[in-house]
XYZ file of C-alpha atoms in Angstrom:
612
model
C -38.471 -3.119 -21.110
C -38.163 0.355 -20.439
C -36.986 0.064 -17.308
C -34.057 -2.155 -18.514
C -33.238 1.061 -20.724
C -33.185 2.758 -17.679
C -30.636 0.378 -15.672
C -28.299 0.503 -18.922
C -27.834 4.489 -18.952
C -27.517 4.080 -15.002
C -25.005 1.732 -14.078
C -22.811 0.117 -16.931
C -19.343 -1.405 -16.679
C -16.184 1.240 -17.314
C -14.218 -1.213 -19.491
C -14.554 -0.012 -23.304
C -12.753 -2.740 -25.124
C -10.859 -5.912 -25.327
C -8.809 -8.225 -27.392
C -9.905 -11.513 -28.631
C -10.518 -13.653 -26.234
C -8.517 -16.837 -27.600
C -6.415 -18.133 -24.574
C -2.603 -17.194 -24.513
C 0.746 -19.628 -25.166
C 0.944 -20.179 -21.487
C -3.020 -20.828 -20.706
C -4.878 -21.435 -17.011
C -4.301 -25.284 -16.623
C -1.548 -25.771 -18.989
C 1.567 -23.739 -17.402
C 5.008 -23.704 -19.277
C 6.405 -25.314 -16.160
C 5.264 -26.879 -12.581
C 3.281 -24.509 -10.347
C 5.986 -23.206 -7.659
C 5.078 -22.265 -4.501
C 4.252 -18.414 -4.347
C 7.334 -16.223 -3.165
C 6.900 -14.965 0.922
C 9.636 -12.245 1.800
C 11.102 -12.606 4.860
C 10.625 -10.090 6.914
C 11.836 -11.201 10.032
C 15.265 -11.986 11.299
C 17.649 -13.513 14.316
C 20.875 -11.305 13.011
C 22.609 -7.792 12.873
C 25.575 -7.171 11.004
C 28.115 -4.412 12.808
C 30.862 -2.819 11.610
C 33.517 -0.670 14.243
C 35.490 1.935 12.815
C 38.548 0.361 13.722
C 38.074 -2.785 11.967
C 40.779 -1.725 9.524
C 43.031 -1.301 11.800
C 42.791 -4.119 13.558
C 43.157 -6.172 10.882
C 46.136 -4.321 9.777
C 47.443 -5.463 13.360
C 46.763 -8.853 12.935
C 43.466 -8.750 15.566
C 41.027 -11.299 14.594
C 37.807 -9.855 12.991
C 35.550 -11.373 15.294
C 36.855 -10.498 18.675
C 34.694 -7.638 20.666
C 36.298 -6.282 23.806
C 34.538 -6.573 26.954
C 33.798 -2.534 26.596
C 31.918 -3.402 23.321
C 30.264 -6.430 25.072
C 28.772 -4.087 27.471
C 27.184 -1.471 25.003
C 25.643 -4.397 23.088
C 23.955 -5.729 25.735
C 22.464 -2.356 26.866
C 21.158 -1.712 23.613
C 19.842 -5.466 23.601
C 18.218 -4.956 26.843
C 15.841 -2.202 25.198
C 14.522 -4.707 22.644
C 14.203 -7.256 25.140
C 17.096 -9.534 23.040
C 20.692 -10.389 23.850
C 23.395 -10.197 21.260
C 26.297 -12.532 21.126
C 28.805 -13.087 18.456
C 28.773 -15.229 15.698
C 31.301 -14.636 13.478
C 32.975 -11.967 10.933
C 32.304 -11.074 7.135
C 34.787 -11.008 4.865
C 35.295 -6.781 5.112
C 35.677 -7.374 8.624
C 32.602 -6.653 10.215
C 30.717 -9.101 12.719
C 27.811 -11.044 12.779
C 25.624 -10.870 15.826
C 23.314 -13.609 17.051
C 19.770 -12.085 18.633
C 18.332 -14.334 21.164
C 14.935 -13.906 19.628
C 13.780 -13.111 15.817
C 12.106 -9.433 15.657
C 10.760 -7.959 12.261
C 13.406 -6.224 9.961
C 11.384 -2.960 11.408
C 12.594 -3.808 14.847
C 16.262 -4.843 14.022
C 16.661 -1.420 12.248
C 15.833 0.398 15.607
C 17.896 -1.955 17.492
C 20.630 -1.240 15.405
C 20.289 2.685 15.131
C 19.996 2.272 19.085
C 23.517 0.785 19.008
C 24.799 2.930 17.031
C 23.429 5.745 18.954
C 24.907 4.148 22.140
C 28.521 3.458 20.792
C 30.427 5.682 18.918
C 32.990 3.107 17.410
C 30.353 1.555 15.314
C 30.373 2.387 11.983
C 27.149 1.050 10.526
C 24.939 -1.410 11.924
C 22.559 -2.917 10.128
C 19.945 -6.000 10.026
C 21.286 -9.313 8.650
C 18.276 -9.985 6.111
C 17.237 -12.971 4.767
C 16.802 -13.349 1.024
C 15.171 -15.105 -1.270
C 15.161 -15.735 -4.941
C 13.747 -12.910 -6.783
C 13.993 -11.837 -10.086
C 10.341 -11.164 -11.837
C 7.538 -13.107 -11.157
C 7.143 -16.650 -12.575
C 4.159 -16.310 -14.176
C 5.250 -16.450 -18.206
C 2.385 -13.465 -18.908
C 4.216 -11.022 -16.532
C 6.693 -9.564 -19.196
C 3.002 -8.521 -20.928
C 1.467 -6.652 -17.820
C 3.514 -3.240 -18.668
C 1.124 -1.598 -16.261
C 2.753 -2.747 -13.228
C 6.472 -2.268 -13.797
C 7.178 0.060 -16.866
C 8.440 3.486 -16.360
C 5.642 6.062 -18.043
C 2.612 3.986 -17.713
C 3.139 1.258 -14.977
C 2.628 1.654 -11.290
C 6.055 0.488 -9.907
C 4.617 -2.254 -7.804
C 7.600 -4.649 -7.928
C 9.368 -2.594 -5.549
C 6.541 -2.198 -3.103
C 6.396 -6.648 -2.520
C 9.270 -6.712 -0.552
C 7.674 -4.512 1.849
C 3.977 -5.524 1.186
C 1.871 -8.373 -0.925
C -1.742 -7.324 0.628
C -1.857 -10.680 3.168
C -4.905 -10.186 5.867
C -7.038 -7.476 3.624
C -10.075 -8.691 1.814
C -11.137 -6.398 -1.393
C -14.901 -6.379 -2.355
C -15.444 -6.272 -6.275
C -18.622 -5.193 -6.755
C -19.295 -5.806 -10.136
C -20.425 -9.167 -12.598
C -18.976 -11.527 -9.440
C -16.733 -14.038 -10.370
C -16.092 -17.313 -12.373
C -13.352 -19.805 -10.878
C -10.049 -19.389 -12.471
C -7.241 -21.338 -11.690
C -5.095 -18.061 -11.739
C -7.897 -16.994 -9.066
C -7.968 -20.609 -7.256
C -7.655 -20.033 -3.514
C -7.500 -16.296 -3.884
C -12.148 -15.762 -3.755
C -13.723 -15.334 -0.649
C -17.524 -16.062 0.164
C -19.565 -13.359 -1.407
C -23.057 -12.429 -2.157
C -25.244 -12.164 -5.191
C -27.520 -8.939 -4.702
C -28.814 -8.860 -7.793
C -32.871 -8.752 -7.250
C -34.324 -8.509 -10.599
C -34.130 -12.188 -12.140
C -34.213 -11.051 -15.846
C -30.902 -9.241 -14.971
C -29.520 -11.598 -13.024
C -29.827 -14.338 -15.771
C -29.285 -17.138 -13.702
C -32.625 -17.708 -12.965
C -33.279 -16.572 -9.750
C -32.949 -13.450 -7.455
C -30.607 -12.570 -4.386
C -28.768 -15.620 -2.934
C -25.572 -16.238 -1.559
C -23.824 -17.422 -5.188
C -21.952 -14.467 -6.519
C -20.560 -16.859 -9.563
C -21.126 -14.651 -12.858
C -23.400 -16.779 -15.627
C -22.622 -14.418 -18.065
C -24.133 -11.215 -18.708
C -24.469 -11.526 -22.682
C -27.398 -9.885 -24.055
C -29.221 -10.396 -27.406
C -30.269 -6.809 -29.176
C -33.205 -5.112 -27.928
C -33.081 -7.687 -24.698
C -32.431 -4.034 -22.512
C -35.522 -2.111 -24.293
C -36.296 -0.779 -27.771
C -32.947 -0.950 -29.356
C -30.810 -1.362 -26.429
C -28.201 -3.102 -27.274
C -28.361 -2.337 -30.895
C -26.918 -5.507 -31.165
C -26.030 -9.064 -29.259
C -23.454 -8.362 -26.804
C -21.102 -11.327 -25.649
C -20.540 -12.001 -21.822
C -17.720 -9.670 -20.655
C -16.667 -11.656 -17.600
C -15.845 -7.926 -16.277
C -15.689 -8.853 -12.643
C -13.528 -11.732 -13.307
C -11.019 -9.417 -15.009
C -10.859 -6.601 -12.275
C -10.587 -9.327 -9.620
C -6.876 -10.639 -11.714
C -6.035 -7.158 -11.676
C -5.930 -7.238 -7.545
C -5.194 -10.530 -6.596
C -4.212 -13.375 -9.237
C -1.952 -15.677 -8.006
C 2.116 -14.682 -8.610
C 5.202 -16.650 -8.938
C 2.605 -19.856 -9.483
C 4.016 -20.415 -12.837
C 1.031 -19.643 -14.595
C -0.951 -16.575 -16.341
C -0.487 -13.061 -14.575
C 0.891 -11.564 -11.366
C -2.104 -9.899 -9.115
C -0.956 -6.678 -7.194
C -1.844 -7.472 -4.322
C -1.863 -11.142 -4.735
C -1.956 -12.280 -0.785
C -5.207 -10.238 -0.400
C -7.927 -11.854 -1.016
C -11.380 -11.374 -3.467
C -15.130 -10.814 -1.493
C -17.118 -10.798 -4.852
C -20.497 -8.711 -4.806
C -22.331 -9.832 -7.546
C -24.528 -6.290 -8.816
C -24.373 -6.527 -12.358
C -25.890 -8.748 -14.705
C -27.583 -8.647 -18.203
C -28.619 -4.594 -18.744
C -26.720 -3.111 -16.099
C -27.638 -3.201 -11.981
C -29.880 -1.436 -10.004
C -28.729 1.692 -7.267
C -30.537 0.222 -4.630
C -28.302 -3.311 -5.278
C -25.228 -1.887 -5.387
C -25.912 0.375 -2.464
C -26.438 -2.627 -0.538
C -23.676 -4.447 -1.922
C -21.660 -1.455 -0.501
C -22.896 -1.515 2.752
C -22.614 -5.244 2.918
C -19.442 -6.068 1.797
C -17.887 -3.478 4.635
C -19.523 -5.277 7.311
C -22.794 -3.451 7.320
C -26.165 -4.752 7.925
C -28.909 -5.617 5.604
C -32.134 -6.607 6.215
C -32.780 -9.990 4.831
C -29.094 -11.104 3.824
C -26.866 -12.625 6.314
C -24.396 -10.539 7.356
C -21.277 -10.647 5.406
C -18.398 -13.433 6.551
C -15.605 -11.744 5.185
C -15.274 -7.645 5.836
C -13.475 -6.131 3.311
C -11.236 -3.557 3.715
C -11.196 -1.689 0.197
C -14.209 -1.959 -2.024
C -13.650 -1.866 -5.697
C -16.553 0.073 -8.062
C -15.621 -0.227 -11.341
C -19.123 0.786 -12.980
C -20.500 4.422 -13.059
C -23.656 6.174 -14.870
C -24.439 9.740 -15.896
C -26.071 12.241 -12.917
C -25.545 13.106 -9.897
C -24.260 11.122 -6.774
C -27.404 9.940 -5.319
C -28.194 9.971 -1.744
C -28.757 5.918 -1.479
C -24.812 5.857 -2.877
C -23.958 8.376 -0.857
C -24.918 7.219 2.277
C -24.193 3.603 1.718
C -20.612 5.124 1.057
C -20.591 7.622 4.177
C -21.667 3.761 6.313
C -18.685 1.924 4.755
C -16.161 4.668 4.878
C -17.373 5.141 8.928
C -16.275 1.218 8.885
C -12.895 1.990 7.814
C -13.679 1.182 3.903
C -11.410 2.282 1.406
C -13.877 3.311 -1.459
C -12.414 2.791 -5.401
C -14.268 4.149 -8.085
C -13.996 4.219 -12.136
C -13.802 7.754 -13.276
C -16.145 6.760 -16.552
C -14.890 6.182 -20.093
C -17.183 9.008 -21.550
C -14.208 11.843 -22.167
C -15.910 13.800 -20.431
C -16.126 15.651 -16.793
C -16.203 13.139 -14.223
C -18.670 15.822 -12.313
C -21.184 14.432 -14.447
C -20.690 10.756 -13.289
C -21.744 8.806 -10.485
C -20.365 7.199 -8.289
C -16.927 8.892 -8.948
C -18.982 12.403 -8.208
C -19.702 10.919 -4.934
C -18.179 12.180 -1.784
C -15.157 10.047 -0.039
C -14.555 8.043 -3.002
C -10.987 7.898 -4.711
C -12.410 8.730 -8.170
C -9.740 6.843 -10.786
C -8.783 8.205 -14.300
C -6.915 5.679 -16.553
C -3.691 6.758 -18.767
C -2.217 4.648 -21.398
C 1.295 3.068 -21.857
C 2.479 6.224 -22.984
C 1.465 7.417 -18.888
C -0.883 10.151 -20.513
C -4.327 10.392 -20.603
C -6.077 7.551 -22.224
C -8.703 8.751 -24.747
C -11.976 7.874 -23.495
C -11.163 8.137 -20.064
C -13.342 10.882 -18.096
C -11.334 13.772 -16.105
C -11.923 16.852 -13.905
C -11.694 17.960 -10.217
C -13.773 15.156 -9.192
C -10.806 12.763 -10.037
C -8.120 12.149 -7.609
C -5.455 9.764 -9.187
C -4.720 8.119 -11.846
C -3.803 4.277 -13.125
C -3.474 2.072 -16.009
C -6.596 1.647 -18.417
C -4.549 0.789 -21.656
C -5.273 2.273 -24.874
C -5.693 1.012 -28.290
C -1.771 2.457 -29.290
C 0.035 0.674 -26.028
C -2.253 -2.232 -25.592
C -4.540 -3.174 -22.525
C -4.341 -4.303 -19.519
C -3.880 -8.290 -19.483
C -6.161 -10.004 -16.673
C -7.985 -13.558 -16.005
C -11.196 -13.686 -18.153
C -13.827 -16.842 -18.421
C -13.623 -17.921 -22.803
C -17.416 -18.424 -23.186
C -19.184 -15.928 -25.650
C -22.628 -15.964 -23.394
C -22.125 -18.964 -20.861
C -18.957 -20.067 -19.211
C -16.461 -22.066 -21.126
C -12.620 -22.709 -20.159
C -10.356 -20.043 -18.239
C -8.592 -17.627 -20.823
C -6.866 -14.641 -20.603
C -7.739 -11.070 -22.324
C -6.700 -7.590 -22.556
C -9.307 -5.168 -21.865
C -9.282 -0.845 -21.390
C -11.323 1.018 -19.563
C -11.303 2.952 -16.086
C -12.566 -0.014 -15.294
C -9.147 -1.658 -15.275
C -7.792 1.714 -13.907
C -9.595 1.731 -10.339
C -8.593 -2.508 -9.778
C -4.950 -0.962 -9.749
C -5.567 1.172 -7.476
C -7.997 -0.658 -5.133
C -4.622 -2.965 -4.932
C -2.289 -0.486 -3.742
C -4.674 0.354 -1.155
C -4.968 -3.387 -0.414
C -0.856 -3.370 -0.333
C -0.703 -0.139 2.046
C -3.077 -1.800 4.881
C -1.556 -4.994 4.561
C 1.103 -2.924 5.709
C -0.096 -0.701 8.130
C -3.540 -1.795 8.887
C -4.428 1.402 10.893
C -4.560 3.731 8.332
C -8.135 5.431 7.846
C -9.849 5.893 4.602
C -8.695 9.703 4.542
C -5.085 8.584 5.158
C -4.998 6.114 2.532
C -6.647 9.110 -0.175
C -3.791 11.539 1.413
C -1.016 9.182 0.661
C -2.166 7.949 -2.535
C -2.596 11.712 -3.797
C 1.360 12.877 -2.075
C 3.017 9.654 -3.798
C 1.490 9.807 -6.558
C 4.285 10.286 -9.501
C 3.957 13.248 -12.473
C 2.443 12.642 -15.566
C 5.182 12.057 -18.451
C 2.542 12.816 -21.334
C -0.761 14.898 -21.268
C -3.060 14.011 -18.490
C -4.893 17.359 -17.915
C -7.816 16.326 -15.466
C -5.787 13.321 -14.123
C -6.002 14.160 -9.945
C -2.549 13.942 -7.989
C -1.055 11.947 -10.852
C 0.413 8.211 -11.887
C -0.673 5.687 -8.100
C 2.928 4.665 -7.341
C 2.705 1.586 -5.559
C 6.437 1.532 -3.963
C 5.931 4.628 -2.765
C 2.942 4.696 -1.032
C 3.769 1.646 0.610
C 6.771 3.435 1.893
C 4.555 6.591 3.159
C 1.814 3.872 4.890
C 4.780 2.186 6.840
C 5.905 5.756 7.638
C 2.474 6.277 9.814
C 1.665 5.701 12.764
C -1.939 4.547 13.969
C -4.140 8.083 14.027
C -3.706 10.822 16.983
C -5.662 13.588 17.545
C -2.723 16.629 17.026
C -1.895 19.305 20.028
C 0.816 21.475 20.592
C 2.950 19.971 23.148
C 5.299 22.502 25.802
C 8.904 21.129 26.830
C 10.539 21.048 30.239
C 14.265 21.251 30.743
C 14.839 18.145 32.769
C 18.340 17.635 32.770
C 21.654 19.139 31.309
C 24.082 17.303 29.281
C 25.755 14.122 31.098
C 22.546 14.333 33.563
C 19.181 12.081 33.932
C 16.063 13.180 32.794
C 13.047 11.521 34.380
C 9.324 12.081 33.822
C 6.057 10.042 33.801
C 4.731 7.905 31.433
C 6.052 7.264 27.530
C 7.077 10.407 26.101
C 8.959 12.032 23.699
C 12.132 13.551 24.677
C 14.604 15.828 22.878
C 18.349 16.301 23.259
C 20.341 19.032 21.809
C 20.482 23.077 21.403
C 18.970 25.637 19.769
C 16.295 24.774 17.623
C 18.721 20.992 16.763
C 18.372 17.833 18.337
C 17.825 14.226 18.598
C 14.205 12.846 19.847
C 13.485 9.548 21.554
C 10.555 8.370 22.590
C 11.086 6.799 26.054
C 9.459 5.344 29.151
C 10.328 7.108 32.897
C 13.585 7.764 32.217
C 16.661 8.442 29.903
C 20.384 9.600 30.395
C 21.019 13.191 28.577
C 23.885 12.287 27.258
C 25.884 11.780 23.654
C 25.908 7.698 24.215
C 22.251 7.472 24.473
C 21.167 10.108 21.483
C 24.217 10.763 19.486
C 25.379 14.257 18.789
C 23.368 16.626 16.809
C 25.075 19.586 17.975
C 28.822 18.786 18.465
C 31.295 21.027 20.614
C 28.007 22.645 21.810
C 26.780 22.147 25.663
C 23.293 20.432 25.076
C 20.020 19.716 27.384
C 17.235 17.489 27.540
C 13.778 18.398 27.707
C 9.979 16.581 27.724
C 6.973 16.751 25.968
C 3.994 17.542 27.884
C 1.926 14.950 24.957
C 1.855 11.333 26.103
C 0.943 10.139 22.318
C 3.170 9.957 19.994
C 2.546 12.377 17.084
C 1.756 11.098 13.474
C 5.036 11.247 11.129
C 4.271 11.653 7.844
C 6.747 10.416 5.606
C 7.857 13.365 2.939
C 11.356 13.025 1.184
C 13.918 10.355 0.497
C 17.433 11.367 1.342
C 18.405 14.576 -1.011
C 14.980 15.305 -1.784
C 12.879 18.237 -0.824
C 10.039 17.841 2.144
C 7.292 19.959 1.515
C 4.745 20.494 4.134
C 1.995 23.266 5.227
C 2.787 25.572 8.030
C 5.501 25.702 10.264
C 6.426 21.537 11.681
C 9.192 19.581 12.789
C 10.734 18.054 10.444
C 13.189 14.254 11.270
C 15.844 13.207 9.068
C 17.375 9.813 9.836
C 16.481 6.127 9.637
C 15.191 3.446 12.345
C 14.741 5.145 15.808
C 17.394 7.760 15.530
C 16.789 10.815 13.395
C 17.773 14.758 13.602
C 14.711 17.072 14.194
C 14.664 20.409 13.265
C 11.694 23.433 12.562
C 10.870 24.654 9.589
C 8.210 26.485 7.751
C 6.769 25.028 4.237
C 9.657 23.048 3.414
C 13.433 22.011 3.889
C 16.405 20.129 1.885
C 16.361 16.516 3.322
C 20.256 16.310 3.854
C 23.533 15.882 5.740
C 24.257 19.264 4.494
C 21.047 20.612 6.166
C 20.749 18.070 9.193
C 24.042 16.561 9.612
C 24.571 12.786 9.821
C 22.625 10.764 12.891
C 23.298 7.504 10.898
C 26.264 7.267 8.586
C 26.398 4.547 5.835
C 22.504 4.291 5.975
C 20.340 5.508 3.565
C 17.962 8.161 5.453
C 14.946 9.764 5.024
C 12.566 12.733 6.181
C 9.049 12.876 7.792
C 6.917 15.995 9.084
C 4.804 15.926 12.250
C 1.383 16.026 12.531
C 2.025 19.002 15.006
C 2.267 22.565 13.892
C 4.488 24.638 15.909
């Protein structure tokens, strides 16, 4: 029994406590209302809406709304020809501006560009715009919603509701590596195939050792089960992996129990834990496993997941097992999560959070400051919701039984435990929605987004995980380049052709101001094609010697402040038409500093990966 003493101080869960577990008004199998079908934004669409400057005037003149002159015709179809898409009228809005017909459906990302490219090509547009298709969206269905404070309220919550129109997590697979799983109707659909690695049949307390069943049969334990007064007395089942796999991915708008964060991504469960704790060497393996690494004598894994979820930690050092099972998943692409520990104390002094290449979660309560028992220090990198026993916990899917499974229930629970879930979905939302983002990238823009702390947090990392905005900063990036410092050559003078080989970026303007495009062979240097970033100035066109793209990091909404290291360029605008300029540390992002590529839109700023 000692070495069950052992396991315990190793590897425990990081939840610390929980509400009763009787099942709420609006129960798993007895919804309020009949299941809908889950909400999918539309993020396609067949329409742009266009505005020309003189549409006042023409209706002042008694010239019908709808009617584009042959002139107009012409610049439409240029600018179609670019997307591959023809553009034909369809009718007018009721402040006069027209509806265009595409001849094929591109993604709203697409239909901005084509419509900054019209505006860029006509000057008699006012805005342009895509014609997006809503839905009906108010809050989630799901009648426990209004109680999950941690994704939507102000100081505590992590602001995901604005990040689903963008994002809902659909094509990324989460591991939880914890208790595994028990079915849940708020869970039904939403589990993938797992794995139970749990060797050790006394801890795995379902009577036998590894196998591919990663269902949780409760973890309860009677006092002194773990060694000589460990637990000091019976402990109940805690259904913990069940509760942190809610947290990601419960079903939304199904009309019953709680919204998941990521609730189109779905759950790999890695059953590690049982009765006493789990073993290094397990969970090491579950690691490597569930990111599509191999391991001898367990088929390999059917699902890859792309963000592995750790809520469990131990006192020490990160050992080298962890530590290389969590160098082999991050060299996979693996996003690693980990519970900073609900000790109050240095998270240096827990493992895995002290482990390299993890993002190492603190929890804060409703108040958004540090929750009591959560651990803190320079190992930590961000923070999330834990709950604490002033605001309440965080409400999740739970299984009722005391030791054994009974019905489905719901049950608020604290802990860093709940923390790192919330963040393991907001990495599951940012590579649903740009898939090429590395493990480093998804740290970086987890850390930069990251909101300030409105209470005490000292110890916290970057701050409060803001799921809207990191969203935002994933679909700001680009896949990954390797960074050089590109030359220009003058190729043409205003009104002239410049022509080169291959994709590349080219620049138009004076000075240290002008417009970039990136463009294939050939481009016209002229005000119709880029706009005018310097006007009543004579203006040039010149090529980059790089063939790649660089990496734009998204830094400032319009009127913010972009903030950057070393001296960059810096692009203010929106869809594929922007002002660049260079700067050193940071810059105002502005009309007043940048002028106005795209008026009526709301703009934004991004740095390059390139230092001048």
């Amino acid at each position: 029994m000692k070495q069950h003493r052992k396991i315990v101080s190793a590897f425990t869960l990081c939840a610390v406590a929980m509400a009763a577990l009787a099942p709420l008004a609006a129960s798993a199998g007895q919804p309020s209302q009949a299941p809908a079908q889950a909400t999918q934004f539309v993020t396609q669409t067949d329409r742009l809406i266009v505005r020309y400057k003189d549409a006042d005037t023409n209706a002042a003149r008694g010239i019908a709304a709808g009617a584009i002159s042959t002139a107009r015709q012409a610049l439409l179809a240029r600018a179609g020809q670019t997307f591959g898409a023809t553009l034909s009228a369809l009718r007018a809005t009721v402040n006069g501006a027209n509806v265009l017909k595409l001849s094929r459906s591109m993604t709203l990302v697409e239909a901005k560009q084509l419509a900054a490219e019209l505006m860029a090509r006509d000057p008699d547009v006012q805005y342009a715009e895509p014609d997006r298709i809503m839905v009906p969206l108010a809050t989630p269905n799901d009648p426990s919603y209004s109680q999950q404070w941690d994704l939507f309220e102000a100081k505590g919550g992590i602001n995901v509701a604005a990040a689903w129109d963008k994002s809902t997590g659909s094509g990324v697979n989460v591991a939880v590596i914890d208790t595994g799983y028990r079915p849940h109707a708020d869970l039904a659909g939403q589990i993938l195939a797992g794995y139970d690695f749990i060797s050790d049949t006394t801890i795995a307390n379902d009577g036998s050792g590894r196998d591919t069943d990663a269902s949780d049969p409760g973890d309860w334990a009677p006092a002194g089960s773990c060694g000589a007064g460990v637990p000091a007395m019976d402990t109940l089942s805690s259904w913990h992996g069940t509760h942190v796999a809610g947290t990601i991915a419960a079903k939304t708008n199904n009309g019953v129990g709680v919204a998941g964060i990521a609730y189109n991504a779905r759950i790999v469960p890695a059953r590690v834990l049982g009765r006493c704790g789990g073993y290094t060497s397990d969970i090491a393996d579950a690691i490597a496993w569930a990111s599509g690494g191999t391991v001898a004598n367990v088929p390999a894994a059917p699902y890859k997941a792309r963000v592995l979820n750790l809520s469990l930690g131990g006192s020490g050092a990160c050992d080298t097992t962890t530590q290389n099972a969590i160098n082999g998943a991050r060299s996979r692409g693996a996003v690693v999560v980990v519970a900073a520990g609900n000790a109050n104390v240095d998270a240096g002094s827990t493992s895995p959070a002290n482990c390299a290449g993890v993002i190492a979660v603190a929890a804060v309560g409703r108040s958004g400051g540090k929750a009591s028992y959560s651990n803190y220090g320079s190992v930590v990198d961000v923070a999330a919701p834990g709950g604490d026993s002033s605001g309440g916990g965080i409400l999740s899917t739970l299984n009722g039984g005391n030791t054994t499974p009974a019905a489905d229930t719901y049950a608020y629970y604290q802990g860093t435990s709940m923390a790192a879930p919330h963040v393991a979905g907001v990495a599951a939302l940012m590579l649903s929605a740009n898939p090429n983002l590395t493990p480093d990238e998804v740290e970086a823009k987890l850390k930069s987004t990251a909101r300030a702390f409105p209470a005490a947090c000292s110890g916290c990392g970057a701050g409060i995980v803001d799921a809207a905005a990191a969203v935002n900063a994933a679909l700001g990036t680009s896949a990954t380049t390797t960074p050089s410092t590109p030359t220009w050559t003058a190729c043409a003078s205003e009104g002239g052709t410049c022509s080169f080989s291959g994709i590349r970026e080219v620049r138009y303007g004076s000075g240290t101001t002008f417009v970039s495009k990136t463009v294939n062979g050939s481009v016209a240097c002229t005000n119709a094609v880029f706009g005018d970033p310097t006007p009543n100035v004579v203006k040039s066109c010149s090529y980059s010697s790089v063939t790649v793209t660089p990496t734009w990091t998204a830094c400032a909404d319009e009127n913010g402040t972009c903030a950057f290291s070393g001296t960059r360029e810096v692009r203010y605008g929106a869809g594929a038409t922007y002002v660049s300029r260079v700067f050193t540390g940071s810059t105002a992002c502005s009309n007043a500093v940048f002028g106005d590529p795209v008026p009526n839109v709301v703009k934004a700023c991004s740095y390059s990966s390139i230092t001048q």
